[in-house]
Coordinates of C-alpha atoms and ligand atoms in Angstrom, one line a residue:
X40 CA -7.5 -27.6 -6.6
X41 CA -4.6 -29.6 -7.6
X42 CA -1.2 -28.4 -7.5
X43 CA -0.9 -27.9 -11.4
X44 CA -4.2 -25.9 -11.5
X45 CA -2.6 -23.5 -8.6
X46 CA 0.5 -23.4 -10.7
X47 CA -1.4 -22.4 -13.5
X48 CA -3.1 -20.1 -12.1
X49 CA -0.3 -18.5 -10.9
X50 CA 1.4 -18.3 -13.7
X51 CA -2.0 -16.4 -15.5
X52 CA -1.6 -13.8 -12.5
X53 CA 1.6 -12.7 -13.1
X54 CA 1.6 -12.4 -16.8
X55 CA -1.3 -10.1 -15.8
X56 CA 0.7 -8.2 -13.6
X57 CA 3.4 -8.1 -16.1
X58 CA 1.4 -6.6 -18.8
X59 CA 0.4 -4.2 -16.5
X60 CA -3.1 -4.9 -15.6
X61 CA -4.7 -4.0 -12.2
X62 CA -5.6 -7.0 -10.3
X63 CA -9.2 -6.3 -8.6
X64 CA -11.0 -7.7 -5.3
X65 CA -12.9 -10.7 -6.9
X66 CA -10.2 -11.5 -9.3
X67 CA -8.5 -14.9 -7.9
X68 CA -4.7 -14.1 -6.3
X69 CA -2.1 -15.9 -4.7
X70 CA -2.8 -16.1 -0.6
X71 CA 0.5 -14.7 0.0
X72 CA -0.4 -11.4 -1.8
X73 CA -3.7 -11.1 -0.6
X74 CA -1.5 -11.2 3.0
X75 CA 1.3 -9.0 1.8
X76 CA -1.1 -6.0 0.7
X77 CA -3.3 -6.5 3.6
X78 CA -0.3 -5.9 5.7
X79 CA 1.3 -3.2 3.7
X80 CA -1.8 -1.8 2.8
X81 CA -2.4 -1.8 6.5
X82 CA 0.4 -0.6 7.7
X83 CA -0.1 2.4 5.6
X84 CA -3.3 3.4 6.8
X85 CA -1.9 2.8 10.2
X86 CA 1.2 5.4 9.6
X87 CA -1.5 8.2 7.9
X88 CA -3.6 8.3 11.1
X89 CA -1.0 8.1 14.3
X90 CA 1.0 10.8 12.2
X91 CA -1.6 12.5 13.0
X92 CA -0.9 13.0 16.2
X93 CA 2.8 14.5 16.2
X94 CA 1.2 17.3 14.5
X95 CA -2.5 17.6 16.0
X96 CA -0.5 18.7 19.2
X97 CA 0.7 22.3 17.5
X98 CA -3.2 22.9 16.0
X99 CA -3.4 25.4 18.9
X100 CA -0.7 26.7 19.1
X101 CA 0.1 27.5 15.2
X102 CA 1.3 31.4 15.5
X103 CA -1.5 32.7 13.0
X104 CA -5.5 31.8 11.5
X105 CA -3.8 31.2 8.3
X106 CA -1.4 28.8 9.4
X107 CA -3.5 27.2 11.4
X108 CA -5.9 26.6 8.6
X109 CA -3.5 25.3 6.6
X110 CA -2.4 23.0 9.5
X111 CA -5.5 21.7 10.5
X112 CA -6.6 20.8 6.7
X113 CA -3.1 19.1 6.5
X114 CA -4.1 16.9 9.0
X115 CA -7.2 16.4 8.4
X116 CA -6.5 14.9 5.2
X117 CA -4.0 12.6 6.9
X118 CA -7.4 11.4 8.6
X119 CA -8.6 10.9 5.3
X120 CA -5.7 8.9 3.6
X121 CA -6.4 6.3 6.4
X122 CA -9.9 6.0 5.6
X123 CA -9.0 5.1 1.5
X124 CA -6.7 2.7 2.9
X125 CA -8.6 1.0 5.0
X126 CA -11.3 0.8 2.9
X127 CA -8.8 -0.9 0.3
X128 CA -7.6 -3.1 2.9
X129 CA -11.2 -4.1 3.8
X130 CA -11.5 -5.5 -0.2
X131 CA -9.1 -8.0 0.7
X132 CA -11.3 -9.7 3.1
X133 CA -10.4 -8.2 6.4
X134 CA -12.9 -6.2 8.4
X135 CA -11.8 -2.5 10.0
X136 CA -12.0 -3.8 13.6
X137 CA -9.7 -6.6 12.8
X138 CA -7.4 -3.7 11.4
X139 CA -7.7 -1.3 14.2
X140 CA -7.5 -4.0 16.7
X141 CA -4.1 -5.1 15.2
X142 CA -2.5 -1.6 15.7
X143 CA -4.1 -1.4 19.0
X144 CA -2.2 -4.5 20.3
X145 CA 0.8 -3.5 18.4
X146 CA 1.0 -6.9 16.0
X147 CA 0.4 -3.8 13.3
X148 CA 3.5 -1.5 12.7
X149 CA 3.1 1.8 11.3
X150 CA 5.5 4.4 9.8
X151 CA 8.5 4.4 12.9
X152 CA 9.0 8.4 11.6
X153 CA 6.0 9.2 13.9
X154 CA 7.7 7.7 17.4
X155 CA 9.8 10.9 17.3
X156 CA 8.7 14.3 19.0
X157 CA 7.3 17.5 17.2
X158 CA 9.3 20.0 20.2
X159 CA 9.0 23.3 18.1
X160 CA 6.7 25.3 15.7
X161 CA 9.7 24.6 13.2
X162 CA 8.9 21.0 12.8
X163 CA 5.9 21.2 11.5
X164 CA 8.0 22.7 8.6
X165 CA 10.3 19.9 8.7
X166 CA 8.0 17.4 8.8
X167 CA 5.9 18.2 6.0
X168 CA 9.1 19.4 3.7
X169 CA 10.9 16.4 4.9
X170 CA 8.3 13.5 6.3
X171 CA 5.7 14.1 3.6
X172 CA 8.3 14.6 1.1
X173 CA 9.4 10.8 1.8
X174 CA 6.6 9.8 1.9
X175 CA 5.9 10.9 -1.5
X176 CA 8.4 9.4 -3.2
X177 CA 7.2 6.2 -2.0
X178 CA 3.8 7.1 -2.8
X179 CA 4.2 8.1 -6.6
X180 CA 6.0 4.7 -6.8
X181 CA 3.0 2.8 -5.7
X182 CA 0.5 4.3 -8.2
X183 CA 1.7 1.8 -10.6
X184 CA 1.2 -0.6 -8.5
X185 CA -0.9 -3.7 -9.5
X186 CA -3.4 -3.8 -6.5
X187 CA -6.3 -1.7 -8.8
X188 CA -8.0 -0.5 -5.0
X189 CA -4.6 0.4 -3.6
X190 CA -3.2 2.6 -7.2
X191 CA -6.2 4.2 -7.5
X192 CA -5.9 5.8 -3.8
X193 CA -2.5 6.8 -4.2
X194 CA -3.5 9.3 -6.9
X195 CA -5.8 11.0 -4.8
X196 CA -3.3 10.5 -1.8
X197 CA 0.1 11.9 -3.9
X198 CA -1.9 15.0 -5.0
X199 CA -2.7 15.9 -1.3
X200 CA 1.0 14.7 -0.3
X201 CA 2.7 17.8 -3.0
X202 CA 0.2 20.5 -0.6
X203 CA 1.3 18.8 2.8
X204 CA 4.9 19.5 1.3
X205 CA 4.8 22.7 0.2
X206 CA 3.0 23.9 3.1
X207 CA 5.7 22.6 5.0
X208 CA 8.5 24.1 3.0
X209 CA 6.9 27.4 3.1
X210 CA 7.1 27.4 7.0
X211 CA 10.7 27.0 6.8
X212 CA 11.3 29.3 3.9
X213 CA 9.4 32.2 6.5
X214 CA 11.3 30.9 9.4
X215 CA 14.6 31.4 7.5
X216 CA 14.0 34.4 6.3
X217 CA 13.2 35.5 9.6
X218 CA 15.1 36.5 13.0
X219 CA 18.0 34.6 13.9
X220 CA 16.0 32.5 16.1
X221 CA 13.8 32.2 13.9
X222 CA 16.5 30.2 11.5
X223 CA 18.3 28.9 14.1
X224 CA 14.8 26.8 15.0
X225 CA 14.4 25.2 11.8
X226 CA 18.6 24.5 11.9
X227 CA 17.5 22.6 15.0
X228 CA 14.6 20.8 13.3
X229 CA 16.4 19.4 10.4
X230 CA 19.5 18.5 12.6
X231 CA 16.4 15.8 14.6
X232 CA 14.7 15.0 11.5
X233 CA 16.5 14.3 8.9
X234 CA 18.3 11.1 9.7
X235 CA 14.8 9.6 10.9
X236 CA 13.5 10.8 7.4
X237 CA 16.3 8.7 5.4
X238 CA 15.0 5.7 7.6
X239 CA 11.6 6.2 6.4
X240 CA 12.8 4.4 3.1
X241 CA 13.5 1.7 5.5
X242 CA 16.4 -1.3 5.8
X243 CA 19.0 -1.5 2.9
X244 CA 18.4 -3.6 0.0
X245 CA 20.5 -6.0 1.4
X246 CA 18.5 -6.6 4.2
X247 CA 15.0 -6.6 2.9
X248 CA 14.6 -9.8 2.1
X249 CA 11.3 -9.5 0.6
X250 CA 12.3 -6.8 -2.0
X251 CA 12.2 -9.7 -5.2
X252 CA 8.9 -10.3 -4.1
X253 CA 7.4 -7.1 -3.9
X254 CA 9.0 -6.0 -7.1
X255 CA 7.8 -9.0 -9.6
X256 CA 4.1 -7.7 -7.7
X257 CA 5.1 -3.6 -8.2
X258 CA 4.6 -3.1 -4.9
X259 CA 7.8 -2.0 -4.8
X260 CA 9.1 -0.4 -7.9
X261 CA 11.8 1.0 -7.0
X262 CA 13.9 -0.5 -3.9
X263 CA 14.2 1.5 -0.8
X264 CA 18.5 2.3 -1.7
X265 CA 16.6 4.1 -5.1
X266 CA 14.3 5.7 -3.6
X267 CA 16.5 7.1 -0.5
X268 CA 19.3 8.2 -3.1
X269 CA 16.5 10.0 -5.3
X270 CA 15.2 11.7 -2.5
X271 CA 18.4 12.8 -0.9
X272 CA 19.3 14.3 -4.4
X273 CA 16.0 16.3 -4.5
X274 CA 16.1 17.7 -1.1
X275 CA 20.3 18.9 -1.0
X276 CA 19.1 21.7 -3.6
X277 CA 16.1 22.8 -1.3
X278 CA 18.0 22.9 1.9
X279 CA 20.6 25.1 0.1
X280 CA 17.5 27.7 -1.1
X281 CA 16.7 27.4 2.8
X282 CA 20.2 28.3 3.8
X283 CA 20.2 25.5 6.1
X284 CA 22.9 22.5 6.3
X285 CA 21.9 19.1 6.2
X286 CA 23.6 17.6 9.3
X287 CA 25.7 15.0 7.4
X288 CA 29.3 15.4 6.5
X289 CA 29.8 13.2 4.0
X290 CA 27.0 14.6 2.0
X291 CA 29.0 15.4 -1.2
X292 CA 27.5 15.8 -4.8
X293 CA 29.7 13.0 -6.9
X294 CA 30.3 13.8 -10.7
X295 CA 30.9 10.6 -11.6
X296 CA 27.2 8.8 -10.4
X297 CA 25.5 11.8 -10.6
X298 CA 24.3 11.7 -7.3
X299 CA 25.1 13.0 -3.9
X300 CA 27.4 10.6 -1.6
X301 CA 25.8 10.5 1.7
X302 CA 26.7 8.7 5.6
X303 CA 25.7 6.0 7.3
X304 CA 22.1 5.9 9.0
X305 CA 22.1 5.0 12.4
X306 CA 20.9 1.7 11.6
X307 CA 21.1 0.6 15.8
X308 CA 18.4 3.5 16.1
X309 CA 16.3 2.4 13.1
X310 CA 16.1 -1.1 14.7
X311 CA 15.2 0.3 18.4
X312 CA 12.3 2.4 17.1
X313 CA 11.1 0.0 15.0
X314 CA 10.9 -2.4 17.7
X315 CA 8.9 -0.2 20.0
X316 CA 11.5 1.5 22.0
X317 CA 11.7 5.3 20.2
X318 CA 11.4 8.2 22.0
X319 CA 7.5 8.4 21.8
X320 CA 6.2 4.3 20.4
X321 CA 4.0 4.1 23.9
X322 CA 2.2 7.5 24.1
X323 CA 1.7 7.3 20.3
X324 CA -0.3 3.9 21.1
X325 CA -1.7 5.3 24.1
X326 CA -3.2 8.3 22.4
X327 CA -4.1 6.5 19.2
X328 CA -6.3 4.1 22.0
X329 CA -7.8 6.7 23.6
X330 CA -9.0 8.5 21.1
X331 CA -10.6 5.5 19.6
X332 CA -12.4 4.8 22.8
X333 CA -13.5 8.5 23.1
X334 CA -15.0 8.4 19.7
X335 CA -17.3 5.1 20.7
X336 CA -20.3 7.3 20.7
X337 CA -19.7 8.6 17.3
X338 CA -19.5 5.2 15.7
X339 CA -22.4 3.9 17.8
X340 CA -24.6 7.2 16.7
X341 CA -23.8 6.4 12.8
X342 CA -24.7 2.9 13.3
X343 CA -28.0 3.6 14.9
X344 CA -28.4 6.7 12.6
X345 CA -28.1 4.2 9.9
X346 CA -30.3 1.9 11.2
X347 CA -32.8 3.5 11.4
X348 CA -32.7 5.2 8.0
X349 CA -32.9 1.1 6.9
X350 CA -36.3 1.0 8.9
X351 CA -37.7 3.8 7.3
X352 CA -37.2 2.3 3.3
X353 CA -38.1 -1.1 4.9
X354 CA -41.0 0.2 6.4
X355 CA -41.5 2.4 2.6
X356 CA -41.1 -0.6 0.5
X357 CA -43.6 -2.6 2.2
Ligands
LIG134 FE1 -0.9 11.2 3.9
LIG135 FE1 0.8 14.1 4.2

């Protein structure tokens, strides 16, 4: 193809992105956004299954059958947000084992929120109010986002996020209506998580280089300063119904933006985790690894399950 015909075709793709058509698997695309949404797309199936994990460690010890219900189908849908986004990932030409194998040797990065530790029952409060809160502000965005495989999962994916939130929220609301202790351990929780939750929405504009990019594509639709300032402005109100104080003081409604003013993130820390040195980036690899491995059999059972099932119309055809 010559360099004008590329051009051209370029040029077709975006005015189909710009009048707002979904862009499919066998519809021709630019190599560099087949890459980017394999990699973002990618990286977000990575971050649904290890955040797994923080949470899979309290299934046991949830204080009730109803919570832990509640719980375990929280996470278990987790489980299933990776396997839409996989399979989306997949339509781009790369197979799961390529995928998996990537976040095994840790070329893949996933969400850096799930390097920290869940210590107490409260945090699995927090992290659904908070974490999954984030999350869906991001999420929402992406629905209108012109990758057709990648939109269509986040509707399924954002209407499961708003039940991971509110289950989360109501854990707090009955922790803070409870004993002192009680409210004092969700204090605790949102002093650890909160900061790590603003970094969810990743570097400032300023330093994301690849923001134009993403937006001309809509896989960004709003940048990461928007969407940090519209989801501190939605959670001040909830912490205040809580009772509890969001460990920030310069967190100040302003009259004049209509917005709340808030400090500076830790931006030394964001770096550090993101390169692999938070508080829990090797045991989340290690577990993620081993239970991979310790699941071999299943895969190898469906594959011979499914073979066989092949023989058997093979066998009825002939
Ligand atoms: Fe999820
Ligand atoms: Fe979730």
């Amino acid at each position: 193809m010559s360099e004008q015909e590329v051009k051209n075709l370029e040029q077709m793709f975006q005015a189909r992105i710009d009048n707002d058509e979904k862009i499919e698997p066998k519809d021709w695309m630019p190599e560099k956004y087949r890459k980017t949404h394999i990699r973002q797309i990618s990286q977000h199936a990575h971050s649904e299954v290890v955040g797994m994990l923080p949470e899979g460690n309290w299934i046991t010890r949830a204080p009730s059958l109803r919570r832990k219900v509640a719980l375990l189908a929280k996470i278990q849908d987790e489980g299933g947000h990776g396997l839409y986004l996989y399979s989306a990932a997949e339509t781009l030409g790369i197979s799961r084992d390529e995928l998996i194998a990537q976040l095994h040797s840790g070329e893949a990065k996933y969400s850096s929120i799930f390097n920290y530790p869940a210590v107490t029952w409260a945090d699995m409060g927090t992290i659904g109010w908070l974490v999954d809160g984030a999350a869906i502000m991001n999420q929402v965005a992406l629905m209108g986002t012109s990758y057709g495989p990648y939109s269509r999962a986040m509707v399924r994916i954002c209407k499961e996020e708003s039940f991971h939130q509110r289950q989360g929220y109501e854990i707090l609301l009955t922790l803070c209506n409870g004993t002192p202790e009680q409210k004092a351990m969700a204090q605790d929780s949102i002093n650890r998580w909160w900061w790590p939750s603003l970094m969810m929405f990743g570097p400032r504009d300023a330093d994301s280089p690849n923001t134009e990019q993403s937006v001309k594509w809509k896989l960004k639709r709003k940048t990461n300063d928007e969407l940090r300032q519209a989801f501190v402005d939605q959670t001040v109100p909830q912490a205040n119904i809580l009772g509890l104080t969001i460990p920030d003081p310069k967190l100040k409604w302003n009259e004049e933006r209509k917005h709340y003013d808030f400090g500076e993130i830790d931006w030394e820390e964001f770096w550090q985790v993101v390169k692999g040195h938070g508080p829990c980036n090797k045991q989340r690899l290690s577990d993620r690894i081993n239970a991979h491995e310790k699941g071999q059999w299943v895969r190898d059972a469906a594959m011979a399950y499914a073979e066989k099932q092949a023989n058997k119309e093979e066998k009825q055809a002939i």
